[in-house]
Short mmCIF file of C-alpha atoms in Angstrom, two decimals:
data_model
loop_
_atom_site.label_atom_id
_atom_site.label_comp_id
_atom_site.label_asym_id
_atom_site.label_seq_id
_atom_site.Cartn_x
_atom_site.Cartn_y
_atom_site.Cartn_z
CA MET A 1 55.70 -112.52 48.70
CA MET A 2 53.09 -110.67 46.74
CA LYS A 3 53.69 -110.56 43.06
CA ILE A 4 52.89 -107.35 41.32
CA LYS A 5 51.14 -107.91 38.02
CA TYR A 6 51.63 -105.48 35.17
CA THR A 7 49.04 -105.04 32.50
CA ARG A 8 50.47 -105.45 29.04
CA TYR A 9 49.19 -102.99 26.43
CA ASP A 10 49.24 -103.70 22.75
CA LEU A 11 50.20 -100.29 21.39
CA LYS A 12 49.46 -101.21 17.78
CA LYS A 13 45.98 -102.36 18.69
CA LYS A 14 45.39 -99.17 20.67
CA ARG A 15 46.39 -96.98 17.72
CA LYS A 16 44.07 -98.98 15.49
CA ASN A 17 41.21 -98.57 17.96
CA ASN A 18 41.89 -94.81 18.16
CA MET A 19 41.70 -94.49 14.39
CA VAL A 20 38.39 -96.34 14.31
CA PHE A 21 37.07 -94.15 17.13
CA LEU A 22 38.09 -90.92 15.35
CA LEU A 23 36.54 -92.16 12.11
CA ILE A 24 33.24 -92.91 13.88
CA ILE A 25 33.23 -89.47 15.55
CA SER A 26 33.89 -87.76 12.19
CA MET A 27 31.06 -89.65 10.55
CA ILE A 28 28.70 -88.72 13.39
CA LEU A 29 29.59 -85.02 13.03
CA ILE A 30 29.08 -85.09 9.27
CA LEU A 31 25.73 -86.86 9.61
CA SER A 32 24.65 -84.40 12.32
CA PHE A 33 25.43 -81.45 10.02
CA LEU A 34 23.54 -82.98 7.10
CA ILE A 35 20.53 -83.89 9.23
CA GLY A 36 20.52 -80.40 10.77
CA SER A 37 20.54 -78.76 7.33
CA VAL A 38 17.66 -80.90 6.08
CA PHE A 39 15.73 -80.29 9.31
CA SER A 40 16.09 -76.52 9.00
CA LYS A 41 14.88 -76.54 5.41
CA ILE A 42 11.86 -78.73 6.15
CA PHE A 43 10.71 -77.56 9.56
CA ILE A 44 11.93 -73.98 10.02
CA LYS A 45 9.37 -71.64 8.39
CA ASP A 46 10.47 -68.66 6.36
CA THR A 47 9.15 -65.63 8.23
CA ALA A 48 9.15 -63.37 5.15
CA ASN A 49 5.39 -63.84 4.83
CA ASP A 50 4.78 -62.56 8.34
CA THR A 51 7.20 -59.66 8.37
CA ALA A 52 6.89 -56.42 6.44
CA ILE A 53 9.79 -55.97 4.03
CA LYS A 54 11.77 -52.83 4.79
CA THR A 55 12.57 -50.30 2.11
CA GLU A 56 16.03 -49.53 3.45
CA ASN A 57 17.42 -52.11 1.01
CA VAL A 58 15.58 -50.47 -1.88
CA VAL A 59 16.59 -46.89 -1.20
CA ASN A 60 20.31 -46.22 -1.43
CA LYS A 61 20.93 -44.50 1.90
CA GLU A 62 24.53 -43.73 0.97
CA LYS A 63 23.37 -41.41 -1.81
CA ASP A 64 23.87 -37.76 -0.94
CA LYS A 65 20.44 -36.48 -0.01
CA ASN A 66 21.23 -33.02 -1.38
CA GLU A 67 22.78 -34.11 -4.65
CA ILE A 68 21.00 -36.81 -6.65
CA ILE A 69 23.42 -36.87 -9.56
CA LYS A 70 25.89 -34.51 -11.20
CA SER A 71 25.35 -35.36 -14.85
CA ASN A 72 22.39 -35.70 -17.21
CA LYS A 73 20.53 -38.97 -16.96
CA THR A 74 17.63 -40.37 -18.97
CA PHE A 75 15.02 -42.52 -17.22
CA LYS A 76 12.86 -44.96 -19.18
CA TYR A 77 9.82 -46.82 -17.86
CA LEU A 78 7.51 -49.34 -19.48
CA ALA A 79 3.82 -49.70 -18.69
CA ILE A 80 2.95 -53.20 -19.93
CA GLN A 81 -0.50 -53.18 -21.49
CA GLY A 82 -2.73 -56.21 -21.88
CA GLY A 83 -5.08 -54.40 -24.23
CA ILE A 84 -7.35 -51.43 -24.84
CA PHE A 85 -11.10 -52.03 -24.91
CA GLN A 86 -14.39 -50.27 -25.36
CA ASN A 87 -16.32 -53.25 -24.00
CA ASP A 88 -16.18 -53.61 -20.21
CA ASN A 89 -16.54 -57.39 -20.33
CA ASN A 90 -13.47 -57.75 -22.55
CA ALA A 91 -11.46 -55.44 -20.30
CA ASN A 92 -12.47 -57.41 -17.19
CA GLU A 93 -11.62 -60.71 -18.87
CA VAL A 94 -8.07 -59.57 -19.67
CA TYR A 95 -7.76 -58.07 -16.17
CA LYS A 96 -8.55 -61.48 -14.64
CA ILE A 97 -5.98 -63.18 -16.88
CA LEU A 98 -3.27 -60.71 -15.88
CA GLN A 99 -3.98 -61.25 -12.17
CA SER A 100 -2.04 -64.51 -12.46
CA TYR A 101 1.06 -62.54 -13.45
CA GLY A 102 0.99 -59.46 -11.21
CA SER A 103 -1.22 -56.69 -9.88
CA PRO A 104 -3.03 -55.27 -12.93
CA PHE A 105 -4.84 -51.94 -13.05
CA ILE A 106 -7.29 -50.26 -15.41
CA ILE A 107 -7.06 -46.72 -16.78
CA GLN A 108 -10.08 -44.97 -18.24
CA ASP A 109 -8.96 -43.25 -21.46
CA ASN A 110 -11.93 -41.36 -22.91
CA LYS A 111 -14.38 -44.07 -23.98
CA TYR A 112 -11.75 -46.81 -23.79
CA LYS A 113 -10.29 -48.84 -20.95
CA ARG A 114 -6.60 -49.65 -20.92
CA VAL A 115 -5.65 -52.75 -18.93
CA PHE A 116 -2.07 -52.72 -17.63
CA LEU A 117 -0.07 -55.37 -15.79
CA GLY A 118 2.29 -52.89 -14.11
CA ILE A 119 4.96 -50.23 -14.54
CA TYR A 120 8.61 -51.26 -14.68
CA SER A 121 12.11 -50.11 -15.50
CA GLU A 122 12.96 -50.61 -19.17
CA ASN A 123 15.13 -53.71 -18.61
CA GLN A 124 12.71 -55.44 -16.27
CA GLY A 125 9.75 -54.53 -18.46
CA ASN A 126 11.32 -56.10 -21.55
CA LYS A 127 11.96 -59.33 -19.61
CA ILE A 128 8.36 -59.48 -18.42
CA MET A 129 7.01 -58.84 -21.92
CA LYS A 130 9.14 -61.69 -23.28
CA SER A 131 7.88 -63.97 -20.50
CA LEU A 132 4.26 -63.10 -21.35
CA GLU A 133 4.89 -63.74 -25.06
CA ASN A 134 6.29 -67.18 -24.21
CA LYS A 135 3.04 -67.90 -22.42
CA LYS A 136 0.99 -66.67 -25.39
CA ILE A 137 -0.31 -63.64 -23.46
CA ASP A 138 -0.89 -60.67 -25.78
CA ASN A 139 0.78 -57.49 -24.59
CA SER A 140 2.21 -54.19 -25.73
CA LYS A 141 4.12 -51.40 -24.06
CA MET A 142 3.70 -47.73 -23.37
CA THR A 143 7.08 -46.04 -22.93
CA PHE A 144 7.66 -43.07 -20.62
CA VAL A 145 10.87 -41.06 -20.77
CA ILE A 146 12.24 -38.50 -18.32
CA GLU A 147 15.21 -36.51 -19.58
CA GLY A 148 17.09 -35.46 -16.48
CA LYS A 149 18.30 -32.11 -17.69
CA ASP A 150 17.85 -30.32 -14.36
CA ILE A 151 17.77 -31.23 -10.67
CA CYS A 152 13.97 -31.23 -10.63
CA ASP A 153 13.67 -33.91 -13.34
CA LEU A 154 16.55 -35.89 -11.81
CA GLU A 155 14.75 -35.99 -8.47
CA ILE A 156 11.53 -37.12 -10.14
CA GLY A 157 13.38 -39.89 -11.98
CA GLU A 158 15.16 -41.18 -8.89
CA ILE A 159 11.98 -41.07 -6.79
CA ILE A 160 10.03 -42.98 -9.42
CA ASN A 161 12.88 -45.52 -9.65
CA ALA A 162 12.60 -46.23 -5.92
CA TYR A 163 8.78 -46.12 -6.01
CA ILE A 164 8.65 -48.72 -8.80
CA GLN A 165 11.16 -50.98 -7.01
CA ILE A 166 8.95 -50.92 -3.91
CA LEU A 167 5.78 -51.76 -5.84
CA ASN A 168 7.53 -54.50 -7.81
CA LYS A 169 8.92 -55.99 -4.58
CA LEU A 170 5.49 -55.82 -2.97
CA GLY A 171 4.10 -57.65 -5.99
CA GLU A 172 6.28 -60.70 -5.34
CA LYS A 173 4.33 -63.79 -4.36
CA ASP A 174 5.68 -64.26 -0.82
CA VAL A 175 5.60 -60.58 0.22
CA LYS A 176 2.45 -59.45 2.03
CA SER A 177 3.43 -55.91 3.00
CA ILE A 178 6.32 -53.48 2.89
CA GLU A 179 7.48 -50.79 5.29
CA THR A 180 7.74 -47.31 3.77
CA LYS A 181 9.51 -45.50 6.61
CA GLU A 182 12.96 -45.38 5.00
CA PHE A 183 11.53 -44.43 1.60
CA LYS A 184 9.51 -41.57 3.11
CA LYS A 185 12.49 -40.34 5.12
CA TRP A 186 14.82 -40.44 2.10
CA CYS A 187 12.32 -38.57 -0.04
CA SER A 188 11.69 -35.88 2.59
CA GLU A 189 15.43 -35.19 2.88
CA LEU A 190 15.94 -34.52 -0.84
CA GLU A 191 16.90 -31.02 -1.86
CA LYS A 192 14.02 -28.55 -1.87
CA ILE A 193 13.74 -27.33 -5.45
CA GLN A 194 13.09 -23.63 -6.05
CA GLY A 195 12.30 -21.72 -9.22
CA ASN A 196 10.07 -22.18 -12.24
CA LYS A 197 11.09 -25.67 -13.29
CA LYS A 198 8.79 -27.14 -15.95
CA ASN A 199 7.99 -30.22 -13.84
CA ILE A 200 8.04 -28.65 -10.38
CA GLN A 201 4.32 -29.30 -9.87
CA VAL A 202 4.80 -32.98 -10.71
CA LEU A 203 7.69 -33.22 -8.24
CA ASN A 204 5.64 -31.60 -5.48
CA GLU A 205 2.71 -33.90 -6.25
CA ILE A 206 4.75 -37.08 -5.99
CA LYS A 207 6.52 -35.89 -2.82
CA GLY A 208 3.14 -35.03 -1.30
CA LYS A 209 1.81 -38.51 -2.13
CA ILE A 210 4.80 -40.22 -0.52
CA LYS A 211 4.54 -38.02 2.57
CA THR A 212 0.99 -39.29 3.21
CA MET A 213 1.84 -42.96 2.67
CA PRO A 214 1.00 -45.32 5.54
CA GLU A 215 3.98 -46.70 7.48
CA THR A 216 3.18 -50.14 6.06
CA MET A 217 1.82 -50.69 2.56
CA SER A 218 -0.18 -53.85 1.90
CA LYS A 219 -0.32 -55.81 -1.35
CA GLU A 220 -3.90 -54.60 -1.93
CA LYS A 221 -2.57 -51.06 -2.49
CA ILE A 222 -0.35 -51.90 -5.47
CA SER A 223 -2.93 -51.14 -8.17
CA GLU A 224 -3.90 -47.71 -6.82
CA ASN A 225 -0.23 -46.73 -6.54
CA TYR A 226 0.39 -47.85 -10.14
CA ILE A 227 -2.55 -45.69 -11.21
CA PHE A 228 -0.99 -42.73 -9.40
CA LEU A 229 2.40 -43.31 -11.04
CA TYR A 230 0.77 -43.61 -14.45
CA SER A 231 -0.94 -40.24 -13.97
CA VAL A 232 2.37 -38.68 -12.87
CA LEU A 233 4.30 -40.07 -15.84
CA LYS A 234 1.65 -38.76 -18.24
CA LYS A 235 2.23 -35.23 -16.88
CA ILE A 236 6.02 -35.19 -17.39
CA LYS A 237 7.18 -32.53 -19.85
CA ASN A 238 10.44 -33.13 -21.69
#
């Protein structure tokens, strides 16, 4: 007669083995996640340097294109100045120093040369000035104010706000270029202003400049655009 053998299982031992197995699997998963995270940080390149930054995040597309704002609004901008010089060598020396901190530009003012680091919103400008002071870099500010008492001045203020944000973003170290398509589209869809507004010529000038912008603006164009904005701000009548 053939005897049938039964295999005896130790249930306690099996449960213990299962717990060990689950613990090993959990540890493997955790290690895989950690290794994957480190790998991505070390070996996956940030493509921001190779891709033009889009302006759709700078321009508020939800804003009503035919109604900038319903109430009065005052806009303040700071042009941070490294110095004013009659001697070209001194102006060029300060210009070279400021290149380490942004995209400086030079304005000819009669027989003098004004060397500026950039144009910023009031809050950002004050932060940059404080940072320069901490680094023992001499600087001063030229303040521009637009009192938005009518739709013309409000449009100018909002356009300059967006314009400055784009130039400041382009000035960041890892940004090589920036797309202007959304900015140009937004600006072209703003309300067409009629009548004898005191700053209507300034508004038309800045809209005309934006209309002729290239689809992609490179970092090398920052200075010339700051020079344009400076000339526009100097023409504002309050």
